Amino acid sequence: MTDVATLIEAMRERAGTLSELGYRVRFDLSDTDDSIVLDATGGAVSVESGTGDADAVLTLSSATLDKLISGRLGAMLAFSTGRLKVEGSRGVALKLASLLGDA
């Protein structure tokens, strides 16, 4: 299991790419009961632990999120195998998946 601080730091390292998202996404980690919020609505990217409203909510394990961020797992494969669940805008989730694929 990857800890939340490590995941947040990995996402912050991708801030340049993720700034193109333009939406707010919450990652609900099923194995830790923590959430990470990626807010790319104001031009600058904010990645923090927390909750709140989001355009899309992705539910997945911390290990799956780590693999998505590092490019070792594709979002479509994670979704189709049930390791990733999406609530809210699927379009936002698809845009995020394409940005993570640009690793």
Short mmCIF file of N, CA, C and O in Angstrom, two decimals:
data_model
loop_
_atom_site.label_atom_id
_atom_site.label_comp_id
_atom_site.label_asym_id
_atom_site.label_seq_id
_atom_site.Cartn_x
_atom_site.Cartn_y
_atom_site.Cartn_z
N MET A 1 0.85 -1.18 0.00
CA MET A 1 0.00 0.00 0.00
C MET A 1 0.89 1.25 0.00
O MET A 1 1.81 1.36 0.80
N THR A 2 0.61 2.15 -0.89
CA THR A 2 1.34 3.41 -1.00
C THR A 2 0.66 4.44 -0.09
O THR A 2 -0.56 4.55 -0.09
N ASP A 3 1.46 5.21 0.67
CA ASP A 3 0.83 6.16 1.58
C ASP A 3 0.35 7.41 0.83
O ASP A 3 0.81 7.72 -0.27
N VAL A 4 -0.58 8.11 1.44
CA VAL A 4 -1.25 9.25 0.82
C VAL A 4 -0.26 10.37 0.50
O VAL A 4 -0.32 10.97 -0.57
N ALA A 5 0.67 10.64 1.40
CA ALA A 5 1.66 11.71 1.17
C ALA A 5 2.49 11.43 -0.08
O ALA A 5 2.77 12.35 -0.85
N THR A 6 2.86 10.19 -0.29
CA THR A 6 3.64 9.81 -1.48
C THR A 6 2.82 10.02 -2.75
O THR A 6 3.33 10.51 -3.76
N LEU A 7 1.54 9.65 -2.69
CA LEU A 7 0.66 9.83 -3.85
C LEU A 7 0.47 11.31 -4.17
O LEU A 7 0.50 11.71 -5.34
N ILE A 8 0.28 12.12 -3.13
CA ILE A 8 0.10 13.56 -3.34
C ILE A 8 1.36 14.15 -3.97
O ILE A 8 1.27 14.93 -4.93
N GLU A 9 2.52 13.77 -3.48
CA GLU A 9 3.77 14.29 -4.03
C GLU A 9 3.94 13.87 -5.49
O GLU A 9 4.36 14.67 -6.34
N ALA A 10 3.60 12.63 -5.81
CA ALA A 10 3.71 12.15 -7.20
C ALA A 10 2.77 12.94 -8.12
O ALA A 10 3.14 13.27 -9.25
N MET A 11 1.58 13.27 -7.62
CA MET A 11 0.66 14.06 -8.43
C MET A 11 1.14 15.49 -8.59
O MET A 11 1.00 16.08 -9.66
N ARG A 12 1.73 16.04 -7.55
CA ARG A 12 2.28 17.41 -7.64
C ARG A 12 3.41 17.47 -8.65
O ARG A 12 3.58 18.49 -9.33
N GLU A 13 4.18 16.40 -8.77
CA GLU A 13 5.26 16.36 -9.75
C GLU A 13 4.71 16.39 -11.17
O GLU A 13 5.40 16.79 -12.11
N ARG A 14 3.48 15.96 -11.37
CA ARG A 14 2.83 15.96 -12.69
C ARG A 14 1.97 17.20 -12.90
O ARG A 14 1.17 17.27 -13.83
N ALA A 15 2.09 18.20 -12.03
CA ALA A 15 1.23 19.38 -12.06
C ALA A 15 1.23 20.08 -13.42
O ALA A 15 0.20 20.58 -13.85
N GLY A 16 2.36 20.14 -14.07
CA GLY A 16 2.43 20.80 -15.38
C GLY A 16 1.47 20.19 -16.37
O GLY A 16 0.73 20.89 -17.07
N THR A 17 1.44 18.87 -16.44
CA THR A 17 0.54 18.17 -17.34
C THR A 17 -0.90 18.25 -16.85
O THR A 17 -1.82 18.49 -17.63
N LEU A 18 -1.09 18.07 -15.55
CA LEU A 18 -2.44 18.04 -15.00
C LEU A 18 -3.13 19.39 -15.01
O LEU A 18 -4.35 19.46 -14.92
N SER A 19 -2.37 20.48 -15.18
CA SER A 19 -2.97 21.81 -15.22
C SER A 19 -3.91 21.98 -16.42
O SER A 19 -4.79 22.82 -16.41
N GLU A 20 -3.74 21.15 -17.43
CA GLU A 20 -4.60 21.20 -18.61
C GLU A 20 -5.98 20.63 -18.35
O GLU A 20 -6.89 20.80 -19.16
N LEU A 21 -6.17 19.97 -17.23
CA LEU A 21 -7.45 19.31 -16.93
C LEU A 21 -8.60 20.32 -16.82
O LEU A 21 -9.64 20.15 -17.45
N GLY A 22 -8.42 21.36 -16.01
CA GLY A 22 -9.45 22.38 -15.88
C GLY A 22 -10.65 22.00 -15.03
O GLY A 22 -11.67 22.67 -15.07
N TYR A 23 -10.55 20.94 -14.26
CA TYR A 23 -11.66 20.47 -13.43
C TYR A 23 -11.14 20.07 -12.05
O TYR A 23 -9.94 20.02 -11.81
N ARG A 24 -12.10 19.73 -11.19
CA ARG A 24 -11.78 19.26 -9.84
C ARG A 24 -12.12 17.77 -9.76
O ARG A 24 -13.25 17.38 -10.07
N VAL A 25 -11.16 16.96 -9.33
CA VAL A 25 -11.34 15.51 -9.26
C VAL A 25 -10.97 15.05 -7.85
O VAL A 25 -9.95 15.47 -7.30
N ARG A 26 -11.82 14.19 -7.28
CA ARG A 26 -11.52 13.61 -5.97
C ARG A 26 -11.22 12.12 -6.14
O ARG A 26 -11.95 11.42 -6.84
N PHE A 27 -10.14 11.68 -5.54
CA PHE A 27 -9.75 10.27 -5.55
C PHE A 27 -10.08 9.71 -4.18
O PHE A 27 -9.44 10.08 -3.19
N ASP A 28 -11.06 8.84 -4.10
CA ASP A 28 -11.41 8.18 -2.84
C ASP A 28 -10.65 6.85 -2.79
O ASP A 28 -10.87 5.98 -3.63
N LEU A 29 -9.76 6.74 -1.82
CA LEU A 29 -8.92 5.55 -1.71
C LEU A 29 -9.64 4.49 -0.87
O LEU A 29 -9.88 4.67 0.32
N SER A 30 -9.97 3.39 -1.52
CA SER A 30 -10.80 2.36 -0.89
C SER A 30 -10.07 1.60 0.22
O SER A 30 -10.72 1.07 1.12
N ASP A 31 -8.77 1.56 0.20
CA ASP A 31 -8.03 0.79 1.19
C ASP A 31 -7.59 1.61 2.39
O ASP A 31 -7.13 1.04 3.39
N THR A 32 -7.71 2.92 2.33
CA THR A 32 -7.26 3.76 3.46
C THR A 32 -8.36 4.67 3.99
O THR A 32 -8.16 5.32 5.01
N ASP A 33 -9.48 4.75 3.31
CA ASP A 33 -10.57 5.67 3.67
C ASP A 33 -10.13 7.13 3.64
O ASP A 33 -10.74 7.98 4.27
N ASP A 34 -9.06 7.44 2.91
CA ASP A 34 -8.60 8.81 2.69
C ASP A 34 -9.08 9.26 1.32
O ASP A 34 -9.44 8.45 0.46
N SER A 35 -9.04 10.57 1.11
CA SER A 35 -9.36 11.14 -0.20
C SER A 35 -8.31 12.17 -0.57
O SER A 35 -7.77 12.85 0.30
N ILE A 36 -8.03 12.25 -1.86
CA ILE A 36 -7.11 13.25 -2.40
C ILE A 36 -7.90 14.08 -3.40
O ILE A 36 -8.62 13.53 -4.24
N VAL A 37 -7.77 15.40 -3.30
CA VAL A 37 -8.48 16.29 -4.21
C VAL A 37 -7.48 16.96 -5.13
O VAL A 37 -6.53 17.60 -4.67
N LEU A 38 -7.70 16.81 -6.42
CA LEU A 38 -6.92 17.47 -7.46
C LEU A 38 -7.78 18.60 -8.00
O LEU A 38 -8.85 18.35 -8.56
N ASP A 39 -7.35 19.83 -7.80
CA ASP A 39 -8.11 20.99 -8.26
C ASP A 39 -7.28 21.72 -9.31
O ASP A 39 -6.28 22.35 -9.01
N ALA A 40 -7.72 21.60 -10.56
CA ALA A 40 -7.03 22.25 -11.67
C ALA A 40 -7.93 23.30 -12.31
O ALA A 40 -7.85 23.56 -13.51
N THR A 41 -8.79 23.92 -11.51
CA THR A 41 -9.76 24.88 -12.05
C THR A 41 -9.21 26.29 -12.15
O THR A 41 -9.73 27.09 -12.92
N GLY A 42 -8.21 26.63 -11.39
CA GLY A 42 -7.74 28.01 -11.36
C GLY A 42 -6.45 28.25 -12.12
O GLY A 42 -5.77 29.24 -11.87
N GLY A 43 -6.09 27.36 -13.03
CA GLY A 43 -4.83 27.50 -13.75
C GLY A 43 -3.70 26.78 -13.05
O GLY A 43 -3.04 25.95 -13.63
N ALA A 44 -3.49 27.09 -11.77
CA ALA A 44 -2.49 26.38 -10.98
C ALA A 44 -3.14 25.12 -10.41
O ALA A 44 -4.34 25.10 -10.12
N VAL A 45 -2.37 24.08 -10.25
CA VAL A 45 -2.89 22.81 -9.75
C VAL A 45 -2.66 22.71 -8.25
O VAL A 45 -1.57 22.96 -7.76
N SER A 46 -3.72 22.33 -7.55
CA SER A 46 -3.65 22.08 -6.11
C SER A 46 -3.95 20.61 -5.89
O SER A 46 -4.95 20.09 -6.41
N VAL A 47 -3.09 19.93 -5.14
CA VAL A 47 -3.32 18.53 -4.78
C VAL A 47 -3.20 18.44 -3.26
O VAL A 47 -2.15 18.71 -2.70
N GLU A 48 -4.32 18.10 -2.62
CA GLU A 48 -4.37 18.07 -1.16
C GLU A 48 -5.18 16.87 -0.69
O GLU A 48 -6.04 16.38 -1.41
N SER A 49 -4.92 16.46 0.51
CA SER A 49 -5.77 15.47 1.16
C SER A 49 -7.04 16.19 1.58
O SER A 49 -6.99 17.33 2.04
N GLY A 50 -8.20 15.57 1.38
CA GLY A 50 -9.43 16.23 1.79
C GLY A 50 -10.64 15.68 1.08
O GLY A 50 -10.56 14.71 0.34
N THR A 51 -11.76 16.34 1.31
CA THR A 51 -13.02 15.93 0.71
C THR A 51 -13.67 17.15 0.07
O THR A 51 -13.10 18.22 0.06
N GLY A 52 -14.86 16.98 -0.41
CA GLY A 52 -15.59 18.10 -0.99
C GLY A 52 -16.14 17.76 -2.35
O GLY A 52 -15.99 16.66 -2.86
N ASP A 53 -16.82 18.74 -2.93
CA ASP A 53 -17.42 18.56 -4.25
C ASP A 53 -16.34 18.41 -5.31
O ASP A 53 -15.26 19.00 -5.20
N ALA A 54 -16.68 17.64 -6.34
CA ALA A 54 -15.75 17.44 -7.46
C ALA A 54 -16.56 17.17 -8.72
O ALA A 54 -17.71 16.70 -8.64
N ASP A 55 -15.96 17.45 -9.86
CA ASP A 55 -16.62 17.16 -11.13
C ASP A 55 -16.67 15.66 -11.39
O ASP A 55 -17.58 15.16 -12.05
N ALA A 56 -15.67 14.94 -10.89
CA ALA A 56 -15.63 13.48 -11.00
C ALA A 56 -15.01 12.93 -9.73
O ALA A 56 -14.09 13.53 -9.16
N VAL A 57 -15.53 11.80 -9.28
CA VAL A 57 -14.99 11.11 -8.12
C VAL A 57 -14.54 9.72 -8.57
O VAL A 57 -15.32 8.96 -9.12
N LEU A 58 -13.26 9.45 -8.37
CA LEU A 58 -12.69 8.16 -8.75
C LEU A 58 -12.43 7.36 -7.48
O LEU A 58 -11.76 7.84 -6.57
N THR A 59 -12.97 6.16 -7.43
CA THR A 59 -12.76 5.28 -6.28
C THR A 59 -11.83 4.16 -6.72
O THR A 59 -12.12 3.45 -7.70
N LEU A 60 -10.72 4.02 -5.99
CA LEU A 60 -9.70 3.04 -6.33
C LEU A 60 -8.78 2.84 -5.13
O LEU A 60 -8.82 3.61 -4.18
N SER A 61 -7.95 1.82 -5.18
CA SER A 61 -7.00 1.59 -4.09
C SER A 61 -5.78 2.50 -4.27
O SER A 61 -5.52 3.01 -5.37
N SER A 62 -5.04 2.68 -3.21
CA SER A 62 -3.83 3.50 -3.30
C SER A 62 -2.81 2.88 -4.25
O SER A 62 -2.11 3.59 -4.96
N ALA A 63 -2.74 1.56 -4.28
CA ALA A 63 -1.80 0.88 -5.20
C ALA A 63 -2.19 1.13 -6.65
O ALA A 63 -1.34 1.36 -7.51
N THR A 64 -3.49 1.10 -6.93
CA THR A 64 -3.96 1.36 -8.30
C THR A 64 -3.67 2.80 -8.69
O THR A 64 -3.21 3.06 -9.81
N LEU A 65 -3.91 3.75 -7.79
CA LEU A 65 -3.61 5.15 -8.10
C LEU A 65 -2.12 5.33 -8.35
O LEU A 65 -1.73 6.04 -9.29
N ASP A 66 -1.29 4.70 -7.55
CA ASP A 66 0.16 4.77 -7.75
C ASP A 66 0.54 4.27 -9.14
O ASP A 66 1.33 4.89 -9.85
N LYS A 67 -0.05 3.16 -9.57
CA LYS A 67 0.23 2.60 -10.90
C LYS A 67 -0.27 3.52 -12.01
O LYS A 67 0.39 3.67 -13.04
N LEU A 68 -1.42 4.17 -11.81
CA LEU A 68 -1.94 5.10 -12.81
C LEU A 68 -1.02 6.31 -12.96
O LEU A 68 -0.71 6.73 -14.08
N ILE A 69 -0.59 6.88 -11.82
CA ILE A 69 0.26 8.06 -11.85
C ILE A 69 1.60 7.76 -12.51
O ILE A 69 2.12 8.55 -13.28
N SER A 70 2.15 6.57 -12.22
CA SER A 70 3.47 6.22 -12.74
C SER A 70 3.42 5.67 -14.17
O SER A 70 4.46 5.45 -14.78
N GLY A 71 2.21 5.43 -14.68
CA GLY A 71 2.09 4.94 -16.05
C GLY A 71 2.22 3.43 -16.17
O GLY A 71 2.29 2.90 -17.27
N ARG A 72 2.20 2.70 -15.06
CA ARG A 72 2.32 1.24 -15.10
C ARG A 72 0.97 0.57 -15.32
O ARG A 72 0.91 -0.64 -15.50
N LEU A 73 -0.10 1.36 -15.31
CA LEU A 73 -1.45 0.84 -15.54
C LEU A 73 -2.25 1.90 -16.27
O LEU A 73 -2.21 3.07 -15.89
N GLY A 74 -2.96 1.50 -17.29
CA GLY A 74 -3.81 2.42 -18.02
C GLY A 74 -5.16 2.57 -17.35
O GLY A 74 -5.69 1.62 -16.76
N ALA A 75 -5.72 3.76 -17.42
CA ALA A 75 -7.00 4.04 -16.77
C ALA A 75 -8.13 3.19 -17.36
O ALA A 75 -8.99 2.71 -16.62
N MET A 76 -8.11 2.99 -18.65
CA MET A 76 -9.17 2.20 -19.27
C MET A 76 -9.11 0.75 -18.80
O MET A 76 -10.15 0.13 -18.55
N LEU A 77 -7.92 0.19 -18.66
CA LEU A 77 -7.78 -1.17 -18.16
C LEU A 77 -8.24 -1.25 -16.70
O LEU A 77 -8.95 -2.18 -16.31
N ALA A 78 -7.86 -0.27 -15.90
CA ALA A 78 -8.27 -0.24 -14.49
C ALA A 78 -9.79 -0.17 -14.39
O ALA A 78 -10.40 -0.86 -13.57
N PHE A 79 -10.41 0.65 -15.24
CA PHE A 79 -11.87 0.78 -15.23
C PHE A 79 -12.54 -0.51 -15.67
O PHE A 79 -13.47 -1.00 -15.03
N SER A 80 -12.06 -1.08 -16.76
CA SER A 80 -12.71 -2.27 -17.32
C SER A 80 -12.53 -3.51 -16.45
O SER A 80 -13.33 -4.44 -16.52
N THR A 81 -11.51 -3.52 -15.59
CA THR A 81 -11.30 -4.66 -14.70
C THR A 81 -11.87 -4.42 -13.30
O THR A 81 -11.68 -5.22 -12.40
N GLY A 82 -12.55 -3.28 -13.12
CA GLY A 82 -13.21 -3.00 -11.85
C GLY A 82 -12.31 -2.41 -10.76
O GLY A 82 -12.75 -2.22 -9.64
N ARG A 83 -11.06 -2.11 -11.09
CA ARG A 83 -10.17 -1.52 -10.09
C ARG A 83 -10.39 -0.02 -9.93
O ARG A 83 -9.88 0.58 -8.99
N LEU A 84 -11.13 0.59 -10.86
CA LEU A 84 -11.42 2.02 -10.85
C LEU A 84 -12.91 2.21 -11.10
O LEU A 84 -13.45 1.69 -12.08
N LYS A 85 -13.55 2.95 -10.20
CA LYS A 85 -14.97 3.28 -10.37
C LYS A 85 -15.08 4.79 -10.51
O LYS A 85 -14.37 5.53 -9.84
N VAL A 86 -15.99 5.24 -11.39
CA VAL A 86 -16.14 6.67 -11.68
C VAL A 86 -17.56 7.11 -11.34
O VAL A 86 -18.52 6.48 -11.77
N GLU A 87 -17.66 8.19 -10.57
CA GLU A 87 -18.94 8.85 -10.32
C GLU A 87 -18.81 10.27 -10.84
O GLU A 87 -17.75 10.88 -10.76
N GLY A 88 -19.91 10.81 -11.35
CA GLY A 88 -19.87 12.16 -11.89
C GLY A 88 -19.53 12.13 -13.37
O GLY A 88 -19.90 11.20 -14.08
N SER A 89 -18.81 13.12 -13.81
CA SER A 89 -18.52 13.29 -15.24
C SER A 89 -17.50 12.27 -15.76
O SER A 89 -16.33 12.29 -15.38
N ARG A 90 -17.95 11.40 -16.62
CA ARG A 90 -17.03 10.44 -17.26
C ARG A 90 -16.10 11.16 -18.24
O ARG A 90 -14.98 10.74 -18.46
N GLY A 91 -16.57 12.28 -18.79
CA GLY A 91 -15.73 13.06 -19.70
C GLY A 91 -14.51 13.61 -18.99
O GLY A 91 -13.40 13.60 -19.54
N VAL A 92 -14.70 14.08 -17.76
CA VAL A 92 -13.58 14.58 -16.97
C VAL A 92 -12.62 13.43 -16.67
O VAL A 92 -11.40 13.58 -16.76
N ALA A 93 -13.17 12.28 -16.32
CA ALA A 93 -12.33 11.11 -16.03
C ALA A 93 -11.52 10.69 -17.27
O ALA A 93 -10.34 10.35 -17.16
N LEU A 94 -12.15 10.74 -18.44
CA LEU A 94 -11.43 10.39 -19.68
C LEU A 94 -10.33 11.40 -19.98
O LEU A 94 -9.24 11.02 -20.44
N LYS A 95 -10.60 12.68 -19.75
CA LYS A 95 -9.57 13.71 -19.98
C LYS A 95 -8.40 13.49 -19.03
O LYS A 95 -7.23 13.57 -19.43
N LEU A 96 -8.69 13.18 -17.77
CA LEU A 96 -7.65 12.90 -16.80
C LEU A 96 -6.84 11.67 -17.23
O LEU A 96 -5.61 11.68 -17.17
N ALA A 97 -7.52 10.64 -17.71
CA ALA A 97 -6.83 9.44 -18.16
C ALA A 97 -5.87 9.75 -19.30
O ALA A 97 -4.75 9.24 -19.34
N SER A 98 -6.30 10.62 -20.23
CA SER A 98 -5.42 10.96 -21.35
C SER A 98 -4.20 11.75 -20.87
O SER A 98 -3.10 11.59 -21.38
N LEU A 99 -4.39 12.62 -19.86
CA LEU A 99 -3.27 13.38 -19.33
C LEU A 99 -2.28 12.48 -18.57
O LEU A 99 -1.07 12.66 -18.66
N LEU A 100 -2.81 11.50 -17.83
CA LEU A 100 -1.93 10.58 -17.12
C LEU A 100 -1.18 9.68 -18.12
O LEU A 100 -0.06 9.26 -17.84
N GLY A 101 -1.78 9.45 -19.26
CA GLY A 101 -1.11 8.65 -20.30
C GLY A 101 0.04 9.38 -20.96
O GLY A 101 0.85 8.78 -21.66
N ASP A 102 0.16 10.70 -20.71
CA ASP A 102 1.23 11.50 -21.31
C ASP A 102 2.51 11.46 -20.49
O ASP A 102 3.37 12.31 -20.64
N ALA A 103 2.64 10.49 -19.60
CA ALA A 103 3.79 10.44 -18.67
C ALA A 103 5.11 10.51 -19.37
O ALA A 103 5.33 10.07 -20.42
#
